[in-house]
CSV table of C-alpha atoms in Angstrom, one decimal:
chain,number,residue,atom,x,y,z
A,1,MET,CA,-160.5,0.4,15.3
A,2,SER,CA,-157.0,-0.6,14.4
A,3,PHE,CA,-154.9,-1.9,17.4
A,4,LYS,CA,-152.5,0.8,17.2
A,5,GLY,CA,-155.4,3.2,17.5
A,6,LYS,CA,-156.8,2.1,20.6
A,7,LEU,CA,-153.6,1.7,22.1
A,8,LYS,CA,-153.1,5.7,21.3
A,9,GLU,CA,-156.9,5.5,23.0
A,10,ILE,CA,-155.9,4.3,25.9
A,11,ARG,CA,-152.5,6.7,26.1
A,12,ASP,CA,-154.8,9.7,25.9
A,13,ASP,CA,-157.3,8.7,28.6
A,14,ILE,CA,-153.6,8.1,30.8
A,15,SER,CA,-152.1,11.1,30.2
A,16,THR,CA,-155.3,12.9,30.5
A,17,THR,CA,-155.2,11.1,34.5
A,18,PHE,CA,-151.6,11.8,35.1
A,19,SER,CA,-151.7,15.4,34.9
A,20,MET,CA,-154.7,15.3,37.0
A,21,GLY,CA,-152.6,13.0,39.4
A,22,LYS,CA,-149.8,15.4,39.4
A,23,LEU,CA,-151.8,18.2,40.9
A,24,GLN,CA,-153.3,16.0,43.4
A,25,ARG,CA,-149.3,15.1,44.2
A,26,ASN,CA,-149.0,19.0,43.9
A,27,ARG,CA,-151.6,19.7,46.1
A,28,THR,CA,-150.3,16.4,48.9
A,29,ASN,CA,-147.0,17.0,48.9
A,30,ARG,CA,-145.7,13.7,48.5
A,31,ARG,CA,-142.3,12.2,47.2
A,32,GLY,CA,-142.1,11.3,43.6
A,33,ARG,CA,-141.0,7.4,42.5
A,34,ALA,CA,-138.5,5.8,40.5
A,35,TYR,CA,-137.4,7.4,37.5
A,36,ILE,CA,-138.4,4.2,35.0
A,37,ALA,CA,-142.1,4.7,36.4
A,38,PRO,CA,-144.6,7.2,35.8
A,39,GLU,CA,-144.4,10.1,37.9
A,40,LEU,CA,-147.9,9.3,39.6
A,41,GLY,CA,-145.9,10.1,43.5
A,42,GLY,CA,-148.5,9.8,46.1
A,43,GLY,CA,-151.5,10.1,43.9
A,44,SER,CA,-151.1,6.5,42.5
A,45,GLU,CA,-154.4,5.3,44.7
A,46,PHE,CA,-156.1,8.6,43.7
A,47,LEU,CA,-155.6,7.8,40.0
A,48,SER,CA,-156.3,4.2,40.3
A,49,GLU,CA,-159.8,5.1,41.8
A,50,LEU,CA,-160.6,8.0,39.4
A,51,ILE,CA,-160.0,5.6,36.1
A,52,GLU,CA,-161.5,2.7,37.7
A,53,GLU,CA,-165.2,5.3,38.1
A,54,GLN,CA,-164.8,7.2,34.6
A,55,SER,CA,-162.5,5.3,32.2
A,56,ARG,CA,-164.2,3.0,29.9
A,57,TRP,CA,-160.9,0.8,29.5
A,58,ALA,CA,-160.8,-0.3,33.4
A,59,ASN,CA,-164.1,-2.6,32.7
A,60,LEU,CA,-162.3,-4.8,29.8
A,61,PRO,CA,-162.7,-8.5,29.8
A,62,PRO,CA,-160.0,-10.1,31.4
A,63,GLU,CA,-159.5,-11.8,28.3
A,64,LEU,CA,-159.1,-8.7,25.8
A,65,LEU,CA,-157.0,-7.0,28.5
A,66,HIS,CA,-154.3,-9.6,28.5
A,67,ASP,CA,-154.5,-10.0,25.1
A,68,VAL,CA,-153.9,-6.1,24.7
A,69,ILE,CA,-150.7,-6.1,27.6
A,70,GLN,CA,-149.2,-8.9,25.9
A,71,ARG,CA,-148.9,-7.5,22.3
A,72,VAL,CA,-147.4,-4.4,23.9
A,73,GLU,CA,-145.0,-6.1,26.4
A,74,GLY,CA,-143.6,-7.9,23.2
A,75,THR,CA,-143.5,-4.7,20.7
A,76,GLU,CA,-142.3,-2.1,22.8
A,77,THR,CA,-138.7,-3.9,23.9
A,78,SER,CA,-136.6,-0.8,24.9
A,79,TRP,CA,-137.2,2.7,26.3
A,80,PRO,CA,-138.6,5.0,25.4
A,81,GLY,CA,-141.1,2.6,24.1
A,82,ARG,CA,-141.6,0.9,27.0
A,83,ARG,CA,-143.0,3.7,28.7
A,84,ASP,CA,-146.4,2.2,27.2
A,85,VAL,CA,-146.0,-1.2,29.2
A,86,VAL,CA,-145.3,1.0,32.5
A,87,ALA,CA,-148.4,3.1,32.0
A,88,CYS,CA,-150.7,-0.4,31.3
A,89,ALA,CA,-149.8,-1.0,35.2
A,90,SER,CA,-150.4,2.4,36.2
A,91,VAL,CA,-154.6,2.5,34.9
A,92,CYS,CA,-155.7,0.5,38.1
A,93,LYS,CA,-155.1,-2.7,40.0
A,94,SER,CA,-156.6,-5.0,37.3
A,95,TRP,CA,-154.5,-3.6,34.8
A,96,ARG,CA,-151.7,-3.7,37.6
A,97,GLU,CA,-151.9,-7.5,38.0
A,98,ILE,CA,-152.3,-8.3,35.0
A,99,THR,CA,-149.2,-6.4,33.3
A,100,LYS,CA,-146.8,-7.7,36.4
A,101,ALA,CA,-147.9,-11.5,35.2
A,102,ALA,CA,-147.0,-10.6,31.7
A,103,VAL,CA,-143.9,-8.6,31.9
A,104,LYS,CA,-140.7,-10.7,32.3
A,105,THR,CA,-138.2,-10.4,34.7
A,106,PRO,CA,-134.8,-9.1,33.0
A,107,GLU,CA,-133.0,-12.5,33.1
A,108,GLN,CA,-136.2,-13.9,31.3
A,109,CYS,CA,-136.4,-10.9,28.6
A,110,GLY,CA,-133.4,-8.8,29.1
A,111,CYS,CA,-135.5,-5.7,29.9
A,112,ILE,CA,-135.7,-3.5,32.5
A,113,THR,CA,-139.2,-2.3,33.1
A,114,PHE,CA,-140.3,-1.4,36.9
A,115,PRO,CA,-138.4,-0.2,39.9
A,116,ILE,CA,-138.0,-4.0,41.1
A,117,SER,CA,-136.3,-5.2,37.8
A,118,LEU,CA,-133.2,-3.2,39.2
A,119,LYS,CA,-133.3,-5.8,42.1
A,120,GLN,CA,-133.6,-8.8,39.7
A,121,PRO,CA,-130.4,-10.9,38.5
A,122,GLY,CA,-129.4,-9.5,34.7
A,123,PRO,CA,-129.6,-11.6,31.5
A,124,ARG,CA,-127.4,-15.1,31.4
A,125,ASP,CA,-126.7,-15.0,27.7
A,126,SER,CA,-126.1,-11.5,26.9
A,127,PRO,CA,-124.9,-8.3,29.0
A,128,ILE,CA,-127.4,-5.6,29.9
A,129,GLN,CA,-125.5,-1.8,28.7
A,130,CYS,CA,-125.4,1.0,31.1
A,131,PHE,CA,-123.2,3.8,31.6
A,132,ILE,CA,-122.7,6.1,34.4
A,133,LYS,CA,-122.2,9.6,34.1
A,134,ARG,CA,-120.2,11.8,37.1
A,135,GLU,CA,-121.2,15.0,38.5
A,136,ARG,CA,-118.4,16.3,39.9
A,137,ALA,CA,-119.5,19.8,41.6
A,138,THR,CA,-122.6,18.2,43.3
A,139,SER,CA,-120.8,14.6,43.8
A,140,THR,CA,-123.3,12.0,42.4
A,141,TYR,CA,-123.4,9.6,39.8
A,142,HIS,CA,-126.0,8.5,37.9
A,143,LEU,CA,-126.7,5.3,36.2
A,144,TYR,CA,-128.3,5.3,32.5
A,145,LEU,CA,-129.7,2.6,30.3
A,146,GLY,CA,-127.3,2.5,27.1
A,147,LEU,CA,-124.3,2.1,25.3
A,148,SER,CA,-123.3,6.0,26.0
A,149,PRO,CA,-124.6,9.3,26.0
A,150,ALA,CA,-122.9,10.0,21.9
A,151,LEU,CA,-124.7,6.5,20.8
A,152,SER,CA,-128.0,6.5,22.8
A,153,GLY,CA,-128.9,10.6,23.1
A,154,ASP,CA,-132.5,10.6,24.3
A,155,MET,CA,-133.2,7.3,24.5
A,156,SER,CA,-130.6,7.2,27.6
A,157,LYS,CA,-133.2,6.7,30.8
A,158,VAL,CA,-131.9,7.2,34.0
A,159,LEU,CA,-131.9,4.1,36.7
A,160,LEU,CA,-130.5,5.2,39.5
A,161,ALA,CA,-128.7,8.2,41.3
A,162,ALA,CA,-125.9,7.7,44.0
A,163,LYS,CA,-124.1,10.5,46.1
A,164,LYS,CA,-121.2,10.8,47.8
A,165,ILE,CA,-121.1,11.7,51.6
A,166,ARG,CA,-117.8,12.2,52.9
A,167,LYS,CA,-117.8,11.1,57.1
A,168,ALA,CA,-114.7,11.4,59.3
A,169,THR,CA,-113.6,7.5,58.8
A,170,SER,CA,-115.6,6.3,56.0
A,171,THR,CA,-117.2,7.4,52.8
A,172,ASP,CA,-120.9,6.8,51.6
A,173,PHE,CA,-122.4,6.5,48.5
A,174,ARG,CA,-126.2,6.3,49.2
A,175,ILE,CA,-128.3,5.1,45.8
A,176,SER,CA,-131.6,6.1,45.3
A,177,PHE,CA,-134.5,6.0,43.0
A,178,VAL,CA,-134.5,9.5,42.1
A,179,GLY,CA,-131.3,12.0,42.1
A,180,SER,CA,-133.2,14.2,44.5
A,181,ASP,CA,-133.6,12.6,47.6
A,182,PHE,CA,-130.8,10.6,49.3
A,183,CYS,CA,-132.8,10.4,52.4
A,184,GLN,CA,-132.2,6.6,54.5
A,185,THR,CA,-135.8,6.7,55.3
A,186,SER,CA,-137.9,7.7,52.3
A,187,ASN,CA,-139.5,5.7,50.0
A,188,THR,CA,-136.8,6.2,46.8
A,189,TYR,CA,-134.0,4.9,48.9
A,190,VAL,CA,-132.2,1.9,47.5
A,191,GLY,CA,-129.0,1.2,49.4
A,192,LYS,CA,-125.4,2.4,50.3
A,193,LEU,CA,-122.1,1.7,49.9
A,194,ARG,CA,-119.7,2.3,52.8
A,195,SER,CA,-116.2,2.4,52.8
A,196,ASN,CA,-113.6,1.3,55.4
A,197,PHE,CA,-111.0,4.5,56.6
A,198,LEU,CA,-108.3,3.2,54.0
A,199,GLY,CA,-110.3,2.9,51.1
A,200,THR,CA,-109.6,-0.8,50.7
A,201,LYS,CA,-112.7,-2.3,52.4
A,202,PHE,CA,-116.2,-1.4,51.0
A,203,THR,CA,-119.6,-2.9,52.4
A,204,ILE,CA,-123.0,-2.7,50.1
A,205,TYR,CA,-125.7,-2.4,52.2
A,206,ASP,CA,-129.5,-3.6,50.6
A,207,SER,CA,-132.5,-1.6,52.1
A,208,GLN,CA,-134.4,-4.9,50.5
A,209,THR,CA,-134.9,-8.1,52.7
A,210,PRO,CA,-132.3,-11.0,51.7
A,211,CYS,CA,-134.5,-14.0,50.6
A,212,PRO,CA,-134.6,-16.2,53.3
A,213,ALA,CA,-132.2,-18.8,52.6
A,214,MET,CA,-129.6,-16.0,52.3
A,215,LYS,CA,-130.5,-13.9,54.8
A,216,SER,CA,-128.1,-15.6,57.8
A,217,ASN,CA,-125.3,-14.4,55.7
A,218,CYS,CA,-126.4,-10.8,55.0
A,219,LYS,CA,-126.6,-9.2,58.9
A,220,PRO,CA,-128.6,-6.2,59.6
A,221,GLN,CA,-127.3,-2.8,60.5
A,222,ARG,CA,-128.6,-1.0,63.0
A,223,LYS,CA,-132.3,0.9,62.1
A,224,VAL,CA,-132.2,4.0,61.2
A,225,ARG,CA,-135.0,6.9,62.0
A,226,SER,CA,-136.3,10.4,61.5
A,227,ILE,CA,-138.8,12.7,62.4
A,228,GLN,CA,-140.0,12.6,58.7
A,229,VAL,CA,-141.6,9.1,59.0
A,230,SER,CA,-144.0,7.5,61.4
A,231,PRO,CA,-142.5,5.9,64.3
A,232,GLY,CA,-143.6,2.5,62.9
A,233,VAL,CA,-141.1,2.7,60.3
A,234,ALA,CA,-137.6,2.6,60.4
A,235,ALA,CA,-134.9,2.2,57.5
A,236,ARG,CA,-133.0,-0.8,57.6
A,237,ASN,CA,-129.6,-1.8,55.8
A,238,TYR,CA,-128.5,-5.2,55.0
A,239,ASN,CA,-125.1,-6.0,54.6
A,240,VAL,CA,-125.5,-8.3,51.2
A,241,ALA,CA,-121.9,-7.7,49.9
A,242,THR,CA,-118.3,-6.7,50.4
A,243,VAL,CA,-115.9,-5.8,47.9
A,244,SER,CA,-111.9,-5.3,48.8
A,245,PHE,CA,-109.0,-4.1,47.0
A,246,GLU,CA,-105.3,-5.7,47.1
A,247,LEU,CA,-102.6,-3.0,49.3
A,248,ASN,CA,-100.4,-1.9,46.0
A,249,VAL,CA,-97.0,-2.3,48.5
A,250,LEU,CA,-94.6,-2.0,45.3
A,251,ARG,CA,-96.4,1.2,44.2
A,252,THR,CA,-96.7,-0.5,40.8
A,253,ARG,CA,-98.7,0.9,38.4
A,254,GLY,CA,-101.8,-0.6,36.6
A,255,PRO,CA,-105.7,-1.6,37.4
A,256,ARG,CA,-106.6,-2.1,41.1
A,257,ARG,CA,-106.7,-5.7,42.0
A,258,MET,CA,-110.5,-6.0,43.0
A,259,HIS,CA,-112.4,-8.9,45.3
A,260,CYS,CA,-115.8,-9.3,45.6
A,261,THR,CA,-118.1,-11.6,47.7
A,262,ILE,CA,-122.3,-11.4,47.4
A,263,HIS,CA,-123.7,-12.6,50.8
A,264,SER,CA,-127.3,-12.6,49.5
A,265,ILE,CA,-126.6,-14.7,45.9
A,266,PRO,CA,-125.7,-18.6,46.9
A,267,ILE,CA,-122.6,-20.2,44.7
A,268,SER,CA,-125.5,-22.5,43.7
A,269,ALA,CA,-126.8,-19.6,41.4
A,270,ILE,CA,-123.8,-20.5,38.8
A,271,GLN,CA,-124.0,-24.2,39.4
A,272,GLU,CA,-125.5,-26.2,36.7
A,273,GLY,CA,-129.6,-25.5,36.8
A,274,GLY,CA,-128.9,-23.1,39.6
A,275,ILE,CA,-131.1,-19.6,39.9
A,276,ALA,CA,-130.2,-16.5,41.8
A,277,PRO,CA,-132.6,-15.0,44.2
A,278,THR,CA,-135.2,-13.0,42.3
A,279,PRO,CA,-137.5,-10.7,44.6
A,280,LEU,CA,-140.9,-10.2,42.5
A,281,GLU,CA,-141.9,-7.1,45.1
A,282,PHE,CA,-140.5,-4.7,47.3
A,283,ASN,CA,-141.3,-6.1,50.4
A,284,ASN,CA,-141.7,-4.4,54.1
A,285,HIS,CA,-138.9,-5.5,56.9
A,286,SER,CA,-141.6,-7.4,58.6
A,287,ASP,CA,-142.7,-9.3,55.7
A,288,GLU,CA,-140.9,-12.9,54.8
A,289,GLN,CA,-140.8,-12.8,51.3
A,290,SER,CA,-141.4,-16.7,49.1
A,291,SER,CA,-138.5,-18.0,47.4
A,292,PRO,CA,-137.6,-21.1,45.5
A,293,LEU,CA,-134.5,-21.1,47.9
A,294,ALA,CA,-136.6,-20.8,51.2
A,295,ALA,CA,-136.9,-24.3,51.6
A,296,SER,CA,-133.7,-24.8,52.0
A,297,LYS,CA,-132.5,-24.2,56.4
A,298,LEU,CA,-128.9,-24.7,55.7
A,299,LYS,CA,-126.8,-21.8,55.3
A,300,GLN,CA,-125.2,-21.7,51.6
A,301,PRO,CA,-122.2,-20.3,51.1
A,302,PRO,CA,-122.1,-16.8,49.1
A,303,ILE,CA,-120.4,-16.6,45.7
A,304,ASP,CA,-116.9,-14.6,44.9
A,305,PHE,CA,-115.6,-12.4,42.4
A,306,SER,CA,-112.3,-11.4,41.5
A,307,SER,CA,-111.2,-9.0,39.1
A,308,THR,CA,-109.2,-9.0,35.7
A,309,SER,CA,-107.3,-5.9,33.8
A,310,LEU,CA,-110.0,-4.5,30.9
A,311,ALA,CA,-107.6,-3.8,27.9
A,312,GLU,CA,-108.6,-2.8,24.3
A,313,SER,CA,-107.2,-6.1,23.1
A,314,SER,CA,-109.2,-8.6,25.5
A,315,GLU,CA,-112.7,-9.7,24.6
A,316,SER,CA,-115.1,-7.5,26.1
A,317,LEU,CA,-118.8,-7.4,27.1
A,318,CYS,CA,-119.7,-5.4,23.7
A,319,SER,CA,-117.8,-4.2,20.7
A,320,LYS,CA,-120.3,-1.4,20.0
A,321,ARG,CA,-118.5,0.4,22.9
A,322,ASP,CA,-116.1,3.3,22.6
A,323,PRO,CA,-112.7,2.5,23.1
A,324,SER,CA,-112.0,2.3,26.9
A,325,VAL,CA,-109.4,5.1,28.0
A,326,ALA,CA,-106.7,3.9,30.3
A,327,SER,CA,-107.8,4.2,34.2
A,328,VAL,CA,-106.7,2.1,37.2
A,329,LYS,CA,-110.8,2.2,37.4
A,330,ASN,CA,-111.5,-0.3,35.0
A,331,PHE,CA,-111.9,-3.5,35.8
A,332,GLN,CA,-113.8,-7.1,34.7
A,333,LEU,CA,-115.2,-9.0,37.1
A,334,VAL,CA,-115.4,-13.1,36.8
A,335,ALA,CA,-116.5,-15.9,39.1
A,336,ALA,CA,-113.9,-17.2,41.2
A,337,ALA,CA,-115.0,-21.0,42.5
A,338,GLU,CA,-112.8,-23.8,44.1
A,339,PRO,CA,-112.9,-26.8,42.4
A,340,TYR,CA,-114.9,-28.8,44.8
A,341,GLN,CA,-117.6,-26.1,44.2
A,342,ASN,CA,-118.3,-27.9,40.6
A,343,VAL,CA,-118.9,-24.6,38.3
A,344,PRO,CA,-118.9,-25.1,35.0
A,345,VAL,CA,-115.8,-23.8,33.7
A,346,GLU,CA,-117.7,-21.4,31.0
A,347,GLU,CA,-119.5,-20.3,34.0
A,348,GLN,CA,-116.0,-19.1,35.9
A,349,GLU,CA,-114.8,-17.6,32.2
A,350,LYS,CA,-117.9,-15.2,31.6
A,351,VAL,CA,-117.4,-11.7,32.2
A,352,ILE,CA,-120.3,-10.8,34.9
A,353,LEU,CA,-119.7,-7.2,35.3
A,354,GLN,CA,-117.1,-5.0,33.2
A,355,PHE,CA,-116.8,-1.1,33.8
A,356,GLY,CA,-114.1,1.1,31.6
A,357,LYS,CA,-113.9,4.7,31.2
A,358,ILE,CA,-114.6,5.9,27.5
A,359,GLY,CA,-114.6,9.7,28.7
A,360,LYS,CA,-114.4,12.7,31.0
A,361,ASP,CA,-116.9,11.2,33.5
A,362,ILE,CA,-118.2,9.2,31.6
A,363,PHE,CA,-118.1,5.3,32.2
A,364,THR,CA,-119.2,1.9,31.0
A,365,MET,CA,-121.4,-0.4,32.9
A,366,ASP,CA,-122.6,-3.9,31.5
A,367,TYR,CA,-123.9,-6.7,33.8
A,368,ARG,CA,-125.4,-9.8,33.7
A,369,TYR,CA,-126.9,-12.6,35.7
A,370,PRO,CA,-126.0,-13.1,38.6
A,371,LEU,CA,-125.8,-9.8,39.5
A,372,SER,CA,-128.6,-7.2,39.8
A,373,ALA,CA,-128.2,-3.4,38.6
A,374,PHE,CA,-128.2,-2.2,42.1
A,375,GLN,CA,-125.4,-4.6,43.1
A,376,ALA,CA,-123.5,-4.1,39.8
A,377,PHE,CA,-123.9,0.0,40.5
A,378,ALA,CA,-122.5,-0.3,44.1
A,379,ILE,CA,-119.7,-2.5,43.2
A,380,CYS,CA,-119.1,0.2,40.3
A,381,LEU,CA,-119.4,3.0,42.9
A,382,SER,CA,-116.5,1.5,45.1
A,383,SER,CA,-114.2,2.6,42.1
A,384,PHE,CA,-114.5,6.3,42.3
A,385,ASP,CA,-113.7,6.4,46.0
A,386,THR,CA,-109.9,7.5,46.9
A,387,LYS,CA,-108.1,4.5,47.4
A,388,PRO,CA,-104.5,6.3,48.6
A,389,ALA,CA,-103.0,2.6,50.1
A,390,CYS,CA,-104.2,1.1,46.7
A,391,GLU,CA,-101.8,3.0,44.1
């Protein structure tokens, strides 16, 4: 049998079990997982046990299994075909471990595969191209993987969702893996963006524990408890970045001026030979995650970015985009380093994040190393809040 025939047979087996898993999930009334993962919900353990007992694919020799997964990983480089890679990780424990080892990070391959990929830095050489769709009626924002709705069509993939929640003295943008659950105690909760009263300063909170080397820079917010979870589980938000906008005292027209400090990324990440913290899995708040940077006991300075105006005449990250529409929301972020920090000139000239309006309620978001999709999305959300003092 050809390789494609074997893969089709595996896919058929998995599809049959997925249907059983959905039935099990409905019975247990558990939440679903991320948009970029199969909709197994809380029945994933049930599925693993079921397939290990009934599927002949679970007993493949490790060498053959590794070769199969490597070939799937190498051929399916974009969505929706990349769902085959995720499906391989959903077969059973042995498949999951080999798939996790075979799949590279976005920095290494430029592909988004698992939910943890959204917390990992983007590629260094070329950006990951996304777009944001705003739903005014529900105050929600969806991040899609792709160039634009017109160019991507059905190839677009929902990565993250956010909901705007107005409060008396601030505004929150809660970010989730799914667009139907924005509770901070949910297992789909990713983080949030919070503004001050004037809308001039924003704080990005991450539900993920920062790497040990940068943890001293990221102050935890108070724990959020809920009757929906067990008493021993609490949602925690870590202050990983701040975004500030300059006051427009003269009331001049034009793009807003933005300054961003990422407390969870050291300035050494963009120095020669530097690396950015890269989580490999979601951790519990009580766990200390190992990292190449963990050995350093010194407090490392965070990385700063400043905005430049996005004009059609300027060089953009992608020439295949629809032309940008003039908007005060448009911006490009570049590194803002001091001479003594020894950051190469080429690194300071790179556009790390580009955000631009291309149509009614449609905005592009192109990001690259050292930012992750979550960090880039949170920074872009700050442009959607009302800023009377900056305009």
